[in-house]
Amino acid sequence: MLRILEHTPVLVLGRRLDVRASNQMARALLTDFDALPHRERNLVRFMFCDETARSLYTHWDTHAQDIVASLRRDAGRHPHDPLLAELVGELSIKDEVFRRWWADQNVYRHTHGSKHFHHPVVGPLTLNYESLTLPADPDQRLSVYTAEAGSSSEEALRLLAAWTRQPESSHGQHADQ
């Protein structure tokens, strides 16, 4: 399915917002989760521990709060998950903002909405997302990002797709232009 949706960013998220799979467009938009050590393939950890996330998300604080509230929802569903406790503990120590938002105890279920990005290669994008729970495993969600037809964001996604098809050696050249 990820290959079929090759022109739009797609993620499969598991419990704790672990990135279970991503297509090439999602890796180009956010980060190459596949290149990270298994433990680091987590959307919450990316939001709070990777400085590129803070510059990538135009409204980082809004998106980060939603991510924390979504993680809080997982905690309610799986209160004895040791990996979740480890993640929350690590982020609470590393990031005062995470610690404060976690203490707020807000709960949120990401189902749809829009996110604003400022990508270092293609510039500003506003993408709509739909997050669907997979019937065979309610702990997994398929998140698909799309741009409004005819918008500058749709053109930016096309440029990002073209950039991802470039040979690896030329990526740096495009990023510097």
mmCIF file of N, CA and C in Angstrom, residues 75-158:
data_model
loop_
_atom_site.group_PDB
_atom_site.id
_atom_site.type_symbol
_atom_site.label_atom_id
_atom_site.label_comp_id
_atom_site.label_asym_id
_atom_site.label_seq_id
_atom_site.Cartn_x
_atom_site.Cartn_y
_atom_site.Cartn_z
ATOM 1 N N ALA A 75 -1.255 5.831 26.537
ATOM 2 C CA ALA A 75 -0.966 5.477 27.931
ATOM 3 C C ALA A 75 -2.234 5.024 28.646
ATOM 4 N N GLY A 76 -3.351 5.651 28.319
ATOM 5 C CA GLY A 76 -4.613 5.238 28.910
ATOM 6 C C GLY A 76 -5.056 3.863 28.455
ATOM 7 N N ARG A 77 -4.742 3.543 27.221
ATOM 8 C CA ARG A 77 -5.118 2.238 26.664
ATOM 9 C C ARG A 77 -4.172 1.130 27.106
ATOM 10 N N HIS A 78 -2.916 1.511 27.383
ATOM 11 C CA HIS A 78 -1.890 0.523 27.750
ATOM 12 C C HIS A 78 -1.096 1.043 28.957
ATOM 13 N N PRO A 79 -1.728 1.119 30.121
ATOM 14 C CA PRO A 79 -1.086 1.755 31.275
ATOM 15 C C PRO A 79 0.141 1.023 31.816
ATOM 16 N N HIS A 80 0.327 -0.230 31.455
ATOM 17 C CA HIS A 80 1.463 -0.999 31.991
ATOM 18 C C HIS A 80 2.524 -1.277 30.927
ATOM 19 N N ASP A 81 2.565 -0.471 29.895
ATOM 20 C CA ASP A 81 3.527 -0.645 28.802
ATOM 21 C C ASP A 81 4.888 -0.124 29.254
ATOM 22 N N PRO A 82 5.868 -1.001 29.473
ATOM 23 C CA PRO A 82 7.175 -0.539 29.964
ATOM 24 C C PRO A 82 7.923 0.348 28.969
ATOM 25 N N LEU A 83 7.740 0.107 27.676
ATOM 26 C CA LEU A 83 8.408 0.947 26.682
ATOM 27 C C LEU A 83 7.811 2.350 26.658
ATOM 28 N N LEU A 84 6.512 2.444 26.885
ATOM 29 C CA LEU A 84 5.870 3.749 26.980
ATOM 30 C C LEU A 84 6.386 4.498 28.209
ATOM 31 N N ALA A 85 6.476 3.810 29.331
ATOM 32 C CA ALA A 85 6.998 4.431 30.556
ATOM 33 C C ALA A 85 8.432 4.903 30.355
ATOM 34 N N GLU A 86 9.223 4.114 29.648
ATOM 35 C CA GLU A 86 10.602 4.497 29.360
ATOM 36 C C GLU A 86 10.658 5.747 28.479
ATOM 37 N N LEU A 87 9.815 5.793 27.438
ATOM 38 C CA LEU A 87 9.774 6.940 26.531
ATOM 39 C C LEU A 87 9.355 8.204 27.277
ATOM 40 N N VAL A 88 8.294 8.118 28.060
ATOM 41 C CA VAL A 88 7.810 9.276 28.820
ATOM 42 C C VAL A 88 8.874 9.735 29.811
ATOM 43 N N GLY A 89 9.523 8.795 30.474
ATOM 44 C CA GLY A 89 10.584 9.151 31.420
ATOM 45 C C GLY A 89 11.746 9.854 30.742
ATOM 46 N N GLU A 90 12.178 9.299 29.621
ATOM 47 C CA GLU A 90 13.294 9.899 28.871
ATOM 48 C C GLU A 90 12.961 11.324 28.426
ATOM 49 N N LEU A 91 11.774 11.492 27.834
ATOM 50 C CA LEU A 91 11.409 12.813 27.324
ATOM 51 C C LEU A 91 11.133 13.803 28.456
ATOM 52 N N SER A 92 10.631 13.318 29.571
ATOM 53 C CA SER A 92 10.393 14.190 30.725
ATOM 54 C C SER A 92 11.704 14.736 31.280
ATOM 55 N N ILE A 93 12.735 13.938 31.224
ATOM 56 C CA ILE A 93 14.055 14.382 31.688
ATOM 57 C C ILE A 93 14.687 15.338 30.677
ATOM 58 N N LYS A 94 14.571 15.008 29.387
ATOM 59 C CA LYS A 94 15.249 15.779 28.339
ATOM 60 C C LYS A 94 14.576 17.097 27.994
ATOM 61 N N ASP A 95 13.248 17.184 28.159
ATOM 62 C CA ASP A 95 12.548 18.346 27.621
ATOM 63 C C ASP A 95 11.501 18.857 28.606
ATOM 64 N N GLU A 96 11.720 20.058 29.105
ATOM 65 C CA GLU A 96 10.814 20.670 30.088
ATOM 66 C C GLU A 96 9.430 20.901 29.491
ATOM 67 N N VAL A 97 9.357 21.226 28.205
ATOM 68 C CA VAL A 97 8.076 21.463 27.545
ATOM 69 C C VAL A 97 7.271 20.162 27.493
ATOM 70 N N PHE A 98 7.925 19.070 27.106
ATOM 71 C CA PHE A 98 7.243 17.776 27.106
ATOM 72 C C PHE A 98 6.724 17.471 28.508
ATOM 73 N N ARG A 99 7.577 17.637 29.489
ATOM 74 C CA ARG A 99 7.207 17.339 30.872
ATOM 75 C C ARG A 99 5.952 18.131 31.294
ATOM 76 N N ARG A 100 5.901 19.395 30.953
ATOM 77 C CA ARG A 100 4.766 20.246 31.317
ATOM 78 C C ARG A 100 3.492 19.800 30.593
ATOM 79 N N TRP A 101 3.608 19.530 29.276
ATOM 80 C CA TRP A 101 2.431 19.113 28.519
ATOM 81 C C TRP A 101 1.952 17.727 28.956
ATOM 82 N N TRP A 102 2.859 16.833 29.286
ATOM 83 C CA TRP A 102 2.479 15.511 29.771
ATOM 84 C C TRP A 102 1.682 15.642 31.079
ATOM 85 N N ALA A 103 2.123 16.536 31.933
ATOM 86 C CA ALA A 103 1.440 16.750 33.215
ATOM 87 C C ALA A 103 0.038 17.333 33.038
ATOM 88 N N ASP A 104 -0.226 17.997 31.908
ATOM 89 C CA ASP A 104 -1.560 18.551 31.645
ATOM 90 C C ASP A 104 -2.617 17.465 31.480
ATOM 91 N N GLN A 105 -2.189 16.257 31.149
ATOM 92 C CA GLN A 105 -3.057 15.088 31.003
ATOM 93 C C GLN A 105 -4.125 15.247 29.917
ATOM 94 N N ASN A 106 -3.845 16.025 28.896
ATOM 95 C CA ASN A 106 -4.756 16.132 27.755
ATOM 96 C C ASN A 106 -4.693 14.852 26.929
ATOM 97 N N VAL A 107 -5.829 14.466 26.383
ATOM 98 C CA VAL A 107 -5.931 13.275 25.547
ATOM 99 C C VAL A 107 -6.487 13.700 24.195
ATOM 100 N N TYR A 108 -5.899 13.167 23.127
ATOM 101 C CA TYR A 108 -6.302 13.551 21.782
ATOM 102 C C TYR A 108 -6.172 12.353 20.863
ATOM 103 N N ARG A 109 -7.117 12.197 19.968
ATOM 104 C CA ARG A 109 -7.037 11.151 18.959
ATOM 105 C C ARG A 109 -6.896 11.809 17.605
ATOM 106 N N HIS A 110 -5.758 11.605 16.982
ATOM 107 C CA HIS A 110 -5.505 12.167 15.655
ATOM 108 C C HIS A 110 -6.324 11.395 14.634
ATOM 109 N N THR A 111 -7.288 12.029 14.031
ATOM 110 C CA THR A 111 -8.041 11.368 12.971
ATOM 111 C C THR A 111 -7.935 12.124 11.655
ATOM 112 N N HIS A 112 -7.916 13.452 11.719
ATOM 113 C CA HIS A 112 -7.792 14.252 10.503
ATOM 114 C C HIS A 112 -7.470 15.697 10.907
ATOM 115 N N GLY A 113 -7.015 16.429 9.942
ATOM 116 C CA GLY A 113 -6.702 17.829 10.182
ATOM 117 C C GLY A 113 -5.707 18.326 9.154
ATOM 118 N N SER A 114 -5.031 19.398 9.487
ATOM 119 C CA SER A 114 -3.997 19.921 8.587
ATOM 120 C C SER A 114 -2.756 20.258 9.399
ATOM 121 N N LYS A 115 -1.636 20.183 8.722
ATOM 122 C CA LYS A 115 -0.348 20.512 9.331
ATOM 123 C C LYS A 115 0.393 21.438 8.382
ATOM 124 N N HIS A 116 1.105 22.363 8.983
ATOM 125 C CA HIS A 116 1.870 23.339 8.213
ATOM 126 C C HIS A 116 3.355 23.052 8.400
ATOM 127 N N PHE A 117 4.047 22.991 7.278
ATOM 128 C CA PHE A 117 5.472 22.669 7.277
ATOM 129 C C PHE A 117 6.242 23.782 6.588
ATOM 130 N N HIS A 118 7.517 23.880 6.943
ATOM 131 C CA HIS A 118 8.460 24.682 6.161
ATOM 132 C C HIS A 118 9.635 23.764 5.852
ATOM 133 N N HIS A 119 9.524 23.106 4.692
ATOM 134 C CA HIS A 119 10.519 22.108 4.305
ATOM 135 C C HIS A 119 11.778 22.793 3.789
ATOM 136 N N PRO A 120 12.960 22.306 4.161
ATOM 137 C CA PRO A 120 14.200 22.971 3.739
ATOM 138 C C PRO A 120 14.451 22.937 2.234
ATOM 139 N N VAL A 121 13.817 22.029 1.513
ATOM 140 C CA VAL A 121 14.038 21.919 0.067
ATOM 141 C C VAL A 121 12.927 22.600 -0.728
ATOM 142 N N VAL A 122 11.670 22.378 -0.354
ATOM 143 C CA VAL A 122 10.558 22.870 -1.179
ATOM 144 C C VAL A 122 9.779 24.013 -0.542
ATOM 145 N N GLY A 123 10.150 24.424 0.654
ATOM 146 C CA GLY A 123 9.511 25.570 1.285
ATOM 147 C C GLY A 123 8.217 25.234 2.001
ATOM 148 N N PRO A 124 7.304 26.212 2.070
ATOM 149 C CA PRO A 124 6.085 26.020 2.867
ATOM 150 C C PRO A 124 5.096 25.043 2.220
ATOM 151 N N LEU A 125 4.481 24.235 3.073
ATOM 152 C CA LEU A 125 3.439 23.295 2.644
ATOM 153 C C LEU A 125 2.355 23.262 3.705
ATOM 154 N N THR A 126 1.124 23.189 3.253
ATOM 155 C CA THR A 126 -0.005 22.897 4.132
ATOM 156 C C THR A 126 -0.577 21.581 3.640
ATOM 157 N N LEU A 127 -0.522 20.576 4.500
ATOM 158 C CA LEU A 127 -0.980 19.250 4.119
ATOM 159 C C LEU A 127 -2.118 18.812 5.025
ATOM 160 N N ASN A 128 -3.108 18.223 4.414
ATOM 161 C CA ASN A 128 -4.205 17.622 5.164
ATOM 162 C C ASN A 128 -3.804 16.193 5.481
ATOM 163 N N TYR A 129 -4.238 15.706 6.632
ATOM 164 C CA TYR A 129 -3.940 14.323 6.957
ATOM 165 C C TYR A 129 -5.207 13.599 7.388
ATOM 166 N N GLU A 130 -5.210 12.334 7.098
ATOM 167 C CA GLU A 130 -6.237 11.399 7.565
ATOM 168 C C GLU A 130 -5.481 10.281 8.257
ATOM 169 N N SER A 131 -5.900 9.955 9.449
ATOM 170 C CA SER A 131 -5.278 8.891 10.214
ATOM 171 C C SER A 131 -6.326 7.826 10.476
ATOM 172 N N LEU A 132 -6.095 6.650 9.908
ATOM 173 C CA LEU A 132 -7.076 5.566 9.962
ATOM 174 C C LEU A 132 -6.544 4.432 10.823
ATOM 175 N N THR A 133 -7.355 3.982 11.754
ATOM 176 C CA THR A 133 -6.978 2.831 12.568
ATOM 177 C C THR A 133 -7.178 1.579 11.732
ATOM 178 N N LEU A 134 -6.200 0.698 11.775
ATOM 179 C CA LEU A 134 -6.277 -0.519 10.983
ATOM 180 C C LEU A 134 -7.119 -1.564 11.724
ATOM 181 N N PRO A 135 -8.141 -2.099 11.070
ATOM 182 C CA PRO A 135 -9.062 -3.024 11.745
ATOM 183 C C PRO A 135 -8.376 -4.255 12.341
ATOM 184 N N ALA A 136 -7.370 -4.775 11.685
ATOM 185 C CA ALA A 136 -6.709 -5.980 12.175
ATOM 186 C C ALA A 136 -5.848 -5.718 13.408
ATOM 187 N N ASP A 137 -5.477 -4.470 13.628
ATOM 188 C CA ASP A 137 -4.637 -4.124 14.777
ATOM 189 C C ASP A 137 -4.955 -2.698 15.202
ATOM 190 N N PRO A 138 -5.794 -2.517 16.217
ATOM 191 C CA PRO A 138 -6.196 -1.164 16.624
ATOM 192 C C PRO A 138 -5.057 -0.306 17.169
ATOM 193 N N ASP A 139 -3.887 -0.906 17.384
ATOM 194 C CA ASP A 139 -2.725 -0.123 17.814
ATOM 195 C C ASP A 139 -1.950 0.452 16.632
ATOM 196 N N GLN A 140 -2.362 0.143 15.412
ATOM 197 C CA GLN A 140 -1.688 0.679 14.236
ATOM 198 C C GLN A 140 -2.604 1.643 13.510
ATOM 199 N N ARG A 141 -1.967 2.745 13.031
ATOM 200 C CA ARG A 141 -2.701 3.766 12.281
ATOM 201 C C ARG A 141 -1.964 4.056 10.979
ATOM 202 N N LEU A 142 -2.734 4.230 9.954
ATOM 203 C CA LEU A 142 -2.203 4.632 8.666
ATOM 204 C C LEU A 142 -2.466 6.125 8.542
ATOM 205 N N SER A 143 -1.423 6.925 8.394
ATOM 206 C CA SER A 143 -1.554 8.376 8.264
ATOM 207 C C SER A 143 -1.129 8.782 6.865
ATOM 208 N N VAL A 144 -2.064 9.420 6.155
ATOM 209 C CA VAL A 144 -1.840 9.831 4.769
ATOM 210 C C VAL A 144 -1.928 11.356 4.711
ATOM 211 N N TYR A 145 -0.932 11.981 4.103
ATOM 212 C CA TYR A 145 -0.864 13.438 3.966
ATOM 213 C C TYR A 145 -1.124 13.812 2.512
ATOM 214 N N THR A 146 -2.043 14.743 2.293
ATOM 215 C CA THR A 146 -2.359 15.174 0.939
ATOM 216 C C THR A 146 -2.405 16.701 0.876
ATOM 217 N N ALA A 147 -2.219 17.201 -0.320
ATOM 218 C CA ALA A 147 -2.309 18.649 -0.548
ATOM 219 C C ALA A 147 -3.580 18.941 -1.338
ATOM 220 N N GLU A 148 -4.123 20.114 -1.113
ATOM 221 C CA GLU A 148 -5.309 20.538 -1.854
ATOM 222 C C GLU A 148 -4.956 20.651 -3.339
ATOM 223 N N ALA A 149 -5.830 20.129 -4.180
ATOM 224 C CA ALA A 149 -5.603 20.162 -5.626
ATOM 225 C C ALA A 149 -5.421 21.601 -6.109
ATOM 226 N N GLY A 150 -4.407 21.790 -6.935
ATOM 227 C CA GLY A 150 -4.147 23.105 -7.515
ATOM 228 C C GLY A 150 -3.444 24.075 -6.592
ATOM 229 N N SER A 151 -3.097 23.658 -5.393
ATOM 230 C CA SER A 151 -2.464 24.561 -4.422
ATOM 231 C C SER A 151 -0.941 24.595 -4.600
ATOM 232 N N SER A 152 -0.336 25.591 -3.996
ATOM 233 C CA SER A 152 1.128 25.661 -3.997
ATOM 234 C C SER A 152 1.717 24.487 -3.230
ATOM 235 N N SER A 153 0.985 23.953 -2.265
ATOM 236 C CA SER A 153 1.448 22.774 -1.523
ATOM 237 C C SER A 153 1.461 21.538 -2.418
ATOM 238 N N GLU A 154 0.489 21.435 -3.319
ATOM 239 C CA GLU A 154 0.491 20.319 -4.260
ATOM 240 C C GLU A 154 1.720 20.403 -5.162
ATOM 241 N N GLU A 155 2.032 21.605 -5.603
ATOM 242 C CA GLU A 155 3.232 21.793 -6.429
ATOM 243 C C GLU A 155 4.495 21.476 -5.618
ATOM 244 N N ALA A 156 4.530 21.879 -4.361
ATOM 245 C CA ALA A 156 5.683 21.592 -3.502
ATOM 246 C C ALA A 156 5.842 20.081 -3.305
ATOM 247 N N LEU A 157 4.737 19.358 -3.162
ATOM 248 C CA LEU A 157 4.834 17.893 -3.044
ATOM 249 C C LEU A 157 5.373 17.282 -4.333
ATOM 250 N N ARG A 158 4.952 17.832 -5.466
ATOM 251 C CA ARG A 158 5.498 17.343 -6.755
ATOM 252 C C ARG A 158 7.007 17.565 -6.823
#
